[in-house]
Each structure stands twice: as C-alpha cells, then as structure tokens.
Coordinates of C-alpha atoms and ligand atoms in Angstrom, one line a residue:
X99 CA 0.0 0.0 0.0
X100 CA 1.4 3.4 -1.4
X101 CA 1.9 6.1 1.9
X102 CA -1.1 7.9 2.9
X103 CA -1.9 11.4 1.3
X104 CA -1.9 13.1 4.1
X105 CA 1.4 12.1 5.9
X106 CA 3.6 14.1 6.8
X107 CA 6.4 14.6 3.8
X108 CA 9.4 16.3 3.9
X109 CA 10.3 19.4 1.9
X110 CA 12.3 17.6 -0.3
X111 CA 9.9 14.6 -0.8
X112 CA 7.0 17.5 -1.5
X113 CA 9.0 18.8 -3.9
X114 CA 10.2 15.7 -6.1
X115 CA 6.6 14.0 -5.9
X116 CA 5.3 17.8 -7.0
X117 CA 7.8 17.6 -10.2
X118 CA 7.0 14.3 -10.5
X119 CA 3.6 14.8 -11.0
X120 CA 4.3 16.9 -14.6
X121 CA 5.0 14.2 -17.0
X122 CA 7.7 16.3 -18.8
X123 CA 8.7 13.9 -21.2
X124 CA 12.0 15.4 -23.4
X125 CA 12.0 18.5 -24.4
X126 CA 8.4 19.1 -22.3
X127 CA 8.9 20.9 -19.5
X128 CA 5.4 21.0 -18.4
X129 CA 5.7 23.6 -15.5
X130 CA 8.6 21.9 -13.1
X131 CA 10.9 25.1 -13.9
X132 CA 8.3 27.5 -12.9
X133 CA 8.0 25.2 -9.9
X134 CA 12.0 26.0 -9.6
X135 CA 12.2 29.3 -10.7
X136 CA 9.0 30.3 -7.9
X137 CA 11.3 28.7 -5.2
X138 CA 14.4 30.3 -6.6
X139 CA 13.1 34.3 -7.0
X140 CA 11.3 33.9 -3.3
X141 CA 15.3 33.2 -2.3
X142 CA 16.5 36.3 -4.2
X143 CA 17.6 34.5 -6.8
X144 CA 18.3 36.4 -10.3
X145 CA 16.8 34.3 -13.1
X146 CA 17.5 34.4 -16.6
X147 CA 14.9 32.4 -18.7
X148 CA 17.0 31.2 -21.9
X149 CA 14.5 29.2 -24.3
X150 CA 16.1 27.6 -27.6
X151 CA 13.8 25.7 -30.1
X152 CA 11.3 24.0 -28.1
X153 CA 13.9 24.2 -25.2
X154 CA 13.4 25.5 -22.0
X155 CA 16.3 26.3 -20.0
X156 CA 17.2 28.5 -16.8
X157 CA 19.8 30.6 -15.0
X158 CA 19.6 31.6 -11.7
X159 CA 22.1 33.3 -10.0
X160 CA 21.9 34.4 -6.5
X161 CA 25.2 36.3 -4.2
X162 CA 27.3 39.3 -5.8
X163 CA 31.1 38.3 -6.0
X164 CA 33.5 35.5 -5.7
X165 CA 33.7 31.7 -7.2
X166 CA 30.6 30.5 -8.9
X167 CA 29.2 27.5 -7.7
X168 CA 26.2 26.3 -10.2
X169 CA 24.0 23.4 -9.7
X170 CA 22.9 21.5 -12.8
X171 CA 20.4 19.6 -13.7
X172 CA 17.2 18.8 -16.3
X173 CA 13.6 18.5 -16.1
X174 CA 12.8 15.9 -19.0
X175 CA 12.5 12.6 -18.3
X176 CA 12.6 9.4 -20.8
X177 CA 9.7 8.1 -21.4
X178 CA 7.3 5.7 -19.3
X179 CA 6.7 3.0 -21.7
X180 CA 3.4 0.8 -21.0
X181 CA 2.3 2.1 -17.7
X182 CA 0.6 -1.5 -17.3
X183 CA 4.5 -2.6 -16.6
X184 CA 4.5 -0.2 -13.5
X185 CA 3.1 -1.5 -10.6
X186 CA 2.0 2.5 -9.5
X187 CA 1.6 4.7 -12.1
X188 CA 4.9 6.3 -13.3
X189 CA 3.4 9.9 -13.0
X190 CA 1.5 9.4 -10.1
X191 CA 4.5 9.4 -7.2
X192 CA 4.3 7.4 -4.3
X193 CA 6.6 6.1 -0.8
X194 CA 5.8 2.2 -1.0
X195 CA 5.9 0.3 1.9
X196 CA 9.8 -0.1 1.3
X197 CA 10.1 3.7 1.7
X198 CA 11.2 3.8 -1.9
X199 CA 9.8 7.0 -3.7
X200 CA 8.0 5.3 -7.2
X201 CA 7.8 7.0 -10.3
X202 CA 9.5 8.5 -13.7
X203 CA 12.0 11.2 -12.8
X204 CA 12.3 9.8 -9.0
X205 CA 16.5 9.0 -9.6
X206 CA 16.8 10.6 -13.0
X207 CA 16.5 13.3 -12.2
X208 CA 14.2 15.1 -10.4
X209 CA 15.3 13.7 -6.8
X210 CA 18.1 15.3 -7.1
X211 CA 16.7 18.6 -8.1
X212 CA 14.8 18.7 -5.1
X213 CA 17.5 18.2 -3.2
X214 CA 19.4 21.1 -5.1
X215 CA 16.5 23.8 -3.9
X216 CA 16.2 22.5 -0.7
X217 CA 19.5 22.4 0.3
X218 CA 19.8 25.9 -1.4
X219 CA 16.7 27.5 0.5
X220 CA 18.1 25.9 4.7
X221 CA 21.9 27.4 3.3
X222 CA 20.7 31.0 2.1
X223 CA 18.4 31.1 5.4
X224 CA 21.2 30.8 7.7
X225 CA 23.7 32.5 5.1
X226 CA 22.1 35.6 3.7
X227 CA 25.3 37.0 3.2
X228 CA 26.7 33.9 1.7
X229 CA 30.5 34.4 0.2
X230 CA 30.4 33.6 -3.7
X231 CA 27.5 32.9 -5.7
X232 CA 25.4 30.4 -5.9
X233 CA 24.2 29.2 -9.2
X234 CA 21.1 26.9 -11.6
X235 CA 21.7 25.8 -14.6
X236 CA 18.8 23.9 -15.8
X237 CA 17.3 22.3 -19.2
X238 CA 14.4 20.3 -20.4
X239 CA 16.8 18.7 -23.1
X240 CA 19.0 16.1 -21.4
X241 CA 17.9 12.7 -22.7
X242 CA 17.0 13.6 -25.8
X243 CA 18.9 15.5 -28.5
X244 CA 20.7 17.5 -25.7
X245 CA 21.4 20.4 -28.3
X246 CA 19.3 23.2 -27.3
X247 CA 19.5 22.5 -24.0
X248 CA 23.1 22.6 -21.7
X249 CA 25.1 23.3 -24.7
X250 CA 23.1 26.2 -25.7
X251 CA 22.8 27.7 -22.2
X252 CA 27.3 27.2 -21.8
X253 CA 27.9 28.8 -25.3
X254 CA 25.6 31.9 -23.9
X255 CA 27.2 31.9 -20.8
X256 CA 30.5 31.6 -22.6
X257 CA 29.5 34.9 -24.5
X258 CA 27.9 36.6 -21.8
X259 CA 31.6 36.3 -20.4
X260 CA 30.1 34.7 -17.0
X261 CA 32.3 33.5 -14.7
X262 CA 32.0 29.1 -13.9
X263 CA 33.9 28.1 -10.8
X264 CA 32.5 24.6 -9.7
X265 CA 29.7 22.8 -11.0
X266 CA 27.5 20.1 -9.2
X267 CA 25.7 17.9 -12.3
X268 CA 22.8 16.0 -9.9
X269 CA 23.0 13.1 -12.0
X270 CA 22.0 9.7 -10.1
X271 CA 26.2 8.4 -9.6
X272 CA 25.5 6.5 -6.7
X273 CA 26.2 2.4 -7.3
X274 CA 25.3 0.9 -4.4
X275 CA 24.7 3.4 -1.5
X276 CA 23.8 6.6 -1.7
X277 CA 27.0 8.1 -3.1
X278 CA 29.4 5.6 -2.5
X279 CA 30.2 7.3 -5.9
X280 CA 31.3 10.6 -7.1
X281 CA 32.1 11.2 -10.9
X282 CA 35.0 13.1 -11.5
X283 CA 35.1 12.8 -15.1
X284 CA 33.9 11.1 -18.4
X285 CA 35.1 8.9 -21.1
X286 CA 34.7 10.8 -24.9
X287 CA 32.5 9.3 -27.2
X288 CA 33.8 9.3 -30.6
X289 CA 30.9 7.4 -33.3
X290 CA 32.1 6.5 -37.0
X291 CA 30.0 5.3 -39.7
X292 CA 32.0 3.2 -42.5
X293 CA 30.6 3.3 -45.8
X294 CA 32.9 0.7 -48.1
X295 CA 32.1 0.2 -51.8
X296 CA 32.9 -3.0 -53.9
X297 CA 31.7 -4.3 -57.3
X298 CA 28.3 -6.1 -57.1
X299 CA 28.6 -9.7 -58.6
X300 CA 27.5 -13.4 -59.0
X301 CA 29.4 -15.8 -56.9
X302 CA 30.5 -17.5 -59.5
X303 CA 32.2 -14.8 -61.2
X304 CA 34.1 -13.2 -58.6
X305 CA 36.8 -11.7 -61.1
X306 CA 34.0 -9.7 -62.3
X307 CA 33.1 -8.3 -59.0
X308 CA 34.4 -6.7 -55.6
X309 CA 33.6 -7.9 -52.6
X310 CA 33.4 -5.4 -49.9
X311 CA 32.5 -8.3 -47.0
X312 CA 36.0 -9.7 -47.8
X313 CA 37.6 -6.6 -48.0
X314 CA 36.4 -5.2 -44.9
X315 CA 37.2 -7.9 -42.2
X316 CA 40.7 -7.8 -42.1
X317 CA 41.0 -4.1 -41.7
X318 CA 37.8 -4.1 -38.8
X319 CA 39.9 -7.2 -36.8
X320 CA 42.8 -4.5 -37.1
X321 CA 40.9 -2.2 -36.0
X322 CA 39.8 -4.1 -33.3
X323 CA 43.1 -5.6 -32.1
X324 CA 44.5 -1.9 -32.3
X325 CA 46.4 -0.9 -28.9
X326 CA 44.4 2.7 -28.8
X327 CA 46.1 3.7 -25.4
X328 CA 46.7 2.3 -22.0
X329 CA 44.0 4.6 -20.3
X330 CA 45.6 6.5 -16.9
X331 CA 44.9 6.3 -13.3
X332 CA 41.4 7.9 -13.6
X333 CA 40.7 6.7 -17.0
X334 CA 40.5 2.3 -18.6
X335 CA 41.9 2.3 -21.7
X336 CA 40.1 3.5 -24.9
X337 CA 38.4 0.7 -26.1
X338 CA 36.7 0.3 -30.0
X339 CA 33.5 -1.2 -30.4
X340 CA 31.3 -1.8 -33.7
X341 CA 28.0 -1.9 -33.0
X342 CA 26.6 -2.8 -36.3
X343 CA 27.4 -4.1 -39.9
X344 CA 25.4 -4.5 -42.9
X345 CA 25.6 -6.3 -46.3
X346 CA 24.5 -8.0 -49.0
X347 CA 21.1 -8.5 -50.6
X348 CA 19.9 -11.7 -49.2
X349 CA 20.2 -13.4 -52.3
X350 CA 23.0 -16.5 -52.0
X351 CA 24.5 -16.1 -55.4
X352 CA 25.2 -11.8 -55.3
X353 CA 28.6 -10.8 -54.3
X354 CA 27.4 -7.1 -52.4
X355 CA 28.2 -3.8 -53.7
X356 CA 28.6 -2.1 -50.6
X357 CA 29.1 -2.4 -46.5
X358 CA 27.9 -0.4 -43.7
X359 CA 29.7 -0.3 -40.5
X360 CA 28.9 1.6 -37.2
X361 CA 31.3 1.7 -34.9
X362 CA 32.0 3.8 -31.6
X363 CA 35.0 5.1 -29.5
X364 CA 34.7 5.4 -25.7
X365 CA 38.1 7.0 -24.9
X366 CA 40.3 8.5 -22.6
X367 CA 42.1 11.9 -21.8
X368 CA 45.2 10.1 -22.9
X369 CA 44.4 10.6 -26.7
X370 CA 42.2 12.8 -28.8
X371 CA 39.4 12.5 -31.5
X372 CA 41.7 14.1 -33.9
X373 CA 44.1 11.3 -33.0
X374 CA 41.6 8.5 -33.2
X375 CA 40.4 9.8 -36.6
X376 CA 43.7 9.9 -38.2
X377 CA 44.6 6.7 -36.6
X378 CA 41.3 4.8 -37.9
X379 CA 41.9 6.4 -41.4
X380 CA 45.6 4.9 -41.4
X381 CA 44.5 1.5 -41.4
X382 CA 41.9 1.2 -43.3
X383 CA 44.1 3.3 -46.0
X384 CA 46.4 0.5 -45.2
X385 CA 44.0 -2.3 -46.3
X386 CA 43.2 -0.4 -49.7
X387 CA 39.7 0.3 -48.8
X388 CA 37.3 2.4 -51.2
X389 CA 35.7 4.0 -48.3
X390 CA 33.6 7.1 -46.7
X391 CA 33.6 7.9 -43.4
X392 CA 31.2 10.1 -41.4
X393 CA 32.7 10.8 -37.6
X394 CA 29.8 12.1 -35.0
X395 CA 32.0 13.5 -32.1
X396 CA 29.1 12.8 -29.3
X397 CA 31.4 14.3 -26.4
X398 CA 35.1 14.8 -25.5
X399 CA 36.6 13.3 -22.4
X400 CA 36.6 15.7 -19.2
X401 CA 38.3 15.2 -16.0
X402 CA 38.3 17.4 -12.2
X403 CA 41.5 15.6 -11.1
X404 CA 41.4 17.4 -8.1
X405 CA 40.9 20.8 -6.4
X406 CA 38.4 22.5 -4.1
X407 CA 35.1 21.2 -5.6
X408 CA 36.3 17.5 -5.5
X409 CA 37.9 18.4 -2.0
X410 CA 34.3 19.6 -0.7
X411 CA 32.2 16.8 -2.1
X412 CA 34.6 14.3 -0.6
X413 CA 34.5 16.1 2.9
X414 CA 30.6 17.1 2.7
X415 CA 29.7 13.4 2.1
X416 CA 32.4 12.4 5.0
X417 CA 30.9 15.2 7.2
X418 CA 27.0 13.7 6.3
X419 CA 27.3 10.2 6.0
X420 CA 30.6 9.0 7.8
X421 CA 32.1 7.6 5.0
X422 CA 34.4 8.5 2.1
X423 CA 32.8 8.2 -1.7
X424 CA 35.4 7.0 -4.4
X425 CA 35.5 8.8 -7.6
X426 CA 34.9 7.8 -10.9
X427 CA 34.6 7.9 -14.8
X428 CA 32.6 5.5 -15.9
X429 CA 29.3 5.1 -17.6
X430 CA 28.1 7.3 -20.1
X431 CA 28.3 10.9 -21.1
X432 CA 26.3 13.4 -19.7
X433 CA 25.2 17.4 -19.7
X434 CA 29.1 17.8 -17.4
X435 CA 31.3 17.6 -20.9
X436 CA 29.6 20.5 -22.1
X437 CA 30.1 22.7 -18.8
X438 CA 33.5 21.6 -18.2
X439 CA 34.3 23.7 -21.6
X440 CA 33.8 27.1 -19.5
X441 CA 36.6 26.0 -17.2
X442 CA 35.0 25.0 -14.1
X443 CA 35.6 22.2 -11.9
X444 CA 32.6 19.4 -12.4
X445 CA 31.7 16.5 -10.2
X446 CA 28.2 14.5 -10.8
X447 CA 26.7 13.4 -7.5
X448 CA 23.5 11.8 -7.3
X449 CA 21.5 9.4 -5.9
X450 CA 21.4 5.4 -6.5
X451 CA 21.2 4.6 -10.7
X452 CA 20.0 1.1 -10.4
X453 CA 16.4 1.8 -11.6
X454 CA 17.2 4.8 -14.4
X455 CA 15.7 4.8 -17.4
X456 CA 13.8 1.4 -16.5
X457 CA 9.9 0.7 -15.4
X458 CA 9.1 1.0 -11.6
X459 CA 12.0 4.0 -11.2
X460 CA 12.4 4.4 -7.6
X461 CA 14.8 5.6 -5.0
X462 CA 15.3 5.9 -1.4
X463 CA 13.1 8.6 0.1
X464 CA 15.3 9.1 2.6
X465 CA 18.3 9.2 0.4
X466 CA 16.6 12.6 -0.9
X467 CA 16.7 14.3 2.2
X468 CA 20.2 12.7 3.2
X469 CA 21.4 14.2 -0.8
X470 CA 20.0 17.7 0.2
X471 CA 22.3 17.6 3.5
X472 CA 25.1 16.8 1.2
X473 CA 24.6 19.3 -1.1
X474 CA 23.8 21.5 1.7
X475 CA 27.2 20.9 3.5
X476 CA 28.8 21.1 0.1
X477 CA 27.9 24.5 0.0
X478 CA 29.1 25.1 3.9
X479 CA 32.6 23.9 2.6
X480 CA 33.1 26.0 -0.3
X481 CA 31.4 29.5 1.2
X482 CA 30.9 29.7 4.6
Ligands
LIG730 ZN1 19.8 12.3 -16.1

C-alpha cells in the first residue's frame, strides 16, 4: 500500500513528488521550472529564462562576487513506456511500503533537483550573506537530442563572459549506496560510420566483381586488435567497439556492392578525437579500402582531477554520512562535458542509478533528504 496522502512529507519529498507529478517527457517541461524558478526568485535569486527551439532552459544566480558555484540539472525525463508494466503509475508518485519514492523522474533526475532547492533555501536562510555565488543551470533537453539545452545555455554563458567556478551535475552516480560514488570525469564518445564500396557480382564470377565483405574484415579485426592507449589512473583504456554491420542482398549467389559499419569510441584523456580519426583512417588506407567515413564527435573526455570542488564533495559526504565516496569515470556521457568547456571544476553526485531509465524507477526517500544535506554541507565547505 502506497503512503497515505496526508502524511507528513518532507520538503524535499513534497518537492520531487510535485515535479514528479508533470510528466515532462524530453523536451516538455510541463511547469517543473516554474516550480523551480518560484522557489528560486522567493530566495532572491536572479533568473535568466534562456529558451532555444522547443527548449526550456534556466539561470539563476543568486550572491554578488567571488567563485561561482552552479547546480545542474534537467527537467525531462525518458519516457514511461506501458504504464501497465508499472506497478504505480509512473506519474503518479508514491513512498511504498519499502520507503522507496515510485515514479518517472524519482532517480533521474528530479530527486536530485529537489535536493538542489532545498539544500539551497536551509543554506541561504542561515547565510544571507553567503561568500560567492550560488548558481542553476537547468534544461528540459538532457535525454533527448541535448542540443538546445546545456550546450546552448554554456555557449551563452560563454558569451555573456560569465564566470563558472565549480559545478554540481545532480545526475544519479550512486552504485550501491547513496554516493558511494562521485564522478569526476567522463570517457569521450567518438561514433564512426563506415561506408565501403565494392563491385556487385554473381558468386561464381568473382573476377567480375568486388567484394566489400571480404575486404572489410581484415581491416575491422585491425581495428579491433589496435592498442588505442593504455587509459591513466582515472581513466581504462580507450576501447573500439562496432555496434553494427550491414551487407548483401539476401540473395545466396550476389557478391554485395557495398558495406555499412557503425562503430563507436569510448576514450580517454590520454588521446584525442583528432588522434583517433587519423589513426582509424591509417589503417583502413592501409587495407586499400574504397571507403567514406562520417565521424559524430558525441562528447570529449573531461576530468576534475582534483581541487576545491572534488575536496568539498569528498568532505561534505564524510561530514553527512561517515564515510568516504570514491571517484569515478565510468558510464556514459552526460550534460558535465559540455560545462567543463567554460573551465569549471565538475563532479556529478546523485542518488542510487540502479532503476534509471527502467519501469518502476524508484529511489530511497530518505536518500533525498540525506542528498540535500550533502549538497547542503557542500555549499558550507566552499562559502561559509
Ligand atoms: Zn539524467
């Protein structure tokens, strides 16, 4: 049986269930900024609307001089799929019996936002004269195209000339426990796709055709076996992956006229796209392939190594939950490659990822208030 209505919730859980309730499927926003940006204005917050396409996007900035701190973060959520497959309905939030907060959004990522303006509003009431400034940067365009949304909003900041100290991405890193993880960086994603043309034929007269299947395999089990790089002490090594191949006409006797390949790059800081493109050109000039190649450079590889952000989320987690988080780069890319461009430190800390993206989402609910004590001790660290 789902909580009663009328228990008592805290200001974080009131918040998440109330954002959850907008089904702002990507790039609908359906209200949960204004939701933000109501919060954000009562706490003197300056707020900058920036729309793009069907975009919305935020930026609020609240204090008057010193580092920046930004907190970052989108509305959209992927789809539900079936809601028959959800045992409550996914925009219809709810504590189970587990205390596990149900619905879309709940880790991914509107938890964490929650836990942004809470933390925000308990800091700013006991630090109206906070040092530094305390920063949103939000978009309804995360999980889907992701082009009007955070990478729109940095290249007006970037113009605008505003200053980016630290960001917090509230992205759900956490593993196991609530952040037993901290991620300090991201892998690149480099994505090729191979076009190789041969001579179409019949089998039996192969010196009257070219086949692009033959042609093809040695170079791809070169490319494969490559040695890209060895990876580093925060990254693995960049590893080479095709993800599909196409040919031939499904006939038995017809050599193919052409070959399709997709392949993708997940790679370190220890090389670059340009690198990987010249390298992946090399060999398959080596193999005399008639070829065309169309690169998609989804994200380069950041890193925060170290410094007073990755300092202050270590010790705000220490200080909250007696323990130490490691840090990481794993997993996918996300909205931190593009902020990371203005310069500013960037660690993703979230709550638990085990349900993202998947029917019956859920979290912790008391991992949300614990994450907004984080966040909030976070910001003790860096400007009290
Ligand atoms: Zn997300």
């Amino acid at each position: 049986m789902p909580m009663p209505e009328n228990a008592a919730l805290s200001p974080t859980l009131t918040l998440a269930m109330e954002l959850m309730r907008r089904p702002s499927v990507t790039p609908d926003d359906v209200g949960c900024q204004a939701l933000m940006v109501e919060r954000l204005e009562r706490l003197g917050f300056h707020v900058e609307r920036l729309p793009f396409g069907d975009v919305e996007n935020f930026w609020a900035v609240r204090g008057h001089h010193g580092p920046v701190l930004a907190f970052a973060g989108h509305t959209d959520v992927v789809p539900s799929g079936p809601d028959v497959l959800w045992e409550h309905p996914p925009f219809e939030p709810c504590i189970d019996d587990d205390g596990m907060l149900c619905g879309r959004g709940a880790a991914d990522m509107k938890g964490s936002l929650a836990a942004m303006i809470t933390a925000v509003e308990r800091f700013v009431t006991a630090n109206p004269n906070h040092d530094g400034k305390i920063a949103f940067l939000i978009t309804s365009d995360e999980e889907g195209p992701a082009i009007d949304g955070t990478r729109a909003v940095v290249e007006h900041l970037r113009e605008a000339h505003e200053r980016l100290d630290y960001c917090i991405v509230g992205e759900p890193s956490s593993t196991s426990e609530l952040a037993d993880t901290i991620k300090n960086g991201r892998r690149g994603s480099l994505g090729g796709v191979l076009h190789v043309k041969g001579v179409q034929g019949h089998v039996a007269y192969p010196h009257l055709a070219r086949n692009p299947i033959h042609e093809t395999t040695s170079a791809l089990d070169a490319l494969v076996r490559e040695h890209w790089d060895g990876g580093n002490s925060f990254f693995p090594a960049t590893s080479f992956q095709i993800s599909n191949i196409r040919s031939g006409t499904g006939a038995t006797n017809v050599i193919p006229g052409e070959l399709e390949v997709i392949f993708n790059f997940r790679y370190s800081t220890e090389v670059t796209h340009t690198q990987l493109r010249e390298r992946t050109e090399a060999i398959l000039d080596a193999h005399g392939l008639d070829y065309r190649l169309d690169w998609t450079l989804n994200g380069e590889p950041f890193l925060t190594a170290k410094g007073e952000l990755v300092e202050a989320a270590l010790a705000g987690v220490e200080e909250v939950l007696g323990r130490r988080p490691e840090l990481s780069t794993a997993g996918g890319t996300s909205d931190g490659r593009f902020i990371a461009t203005l310069g500013a430190q960037v660690v993703e800390l979230g709550p638990l990822n085990a349900t993202i993206h998947k029917v019956n989402e859920r979290v912790y609910a008391a991992d949300l208030d614990t994450l907004s004590d984080i966040y909030e001790a976070i910001l003790g660290r860096l400007f009290v």
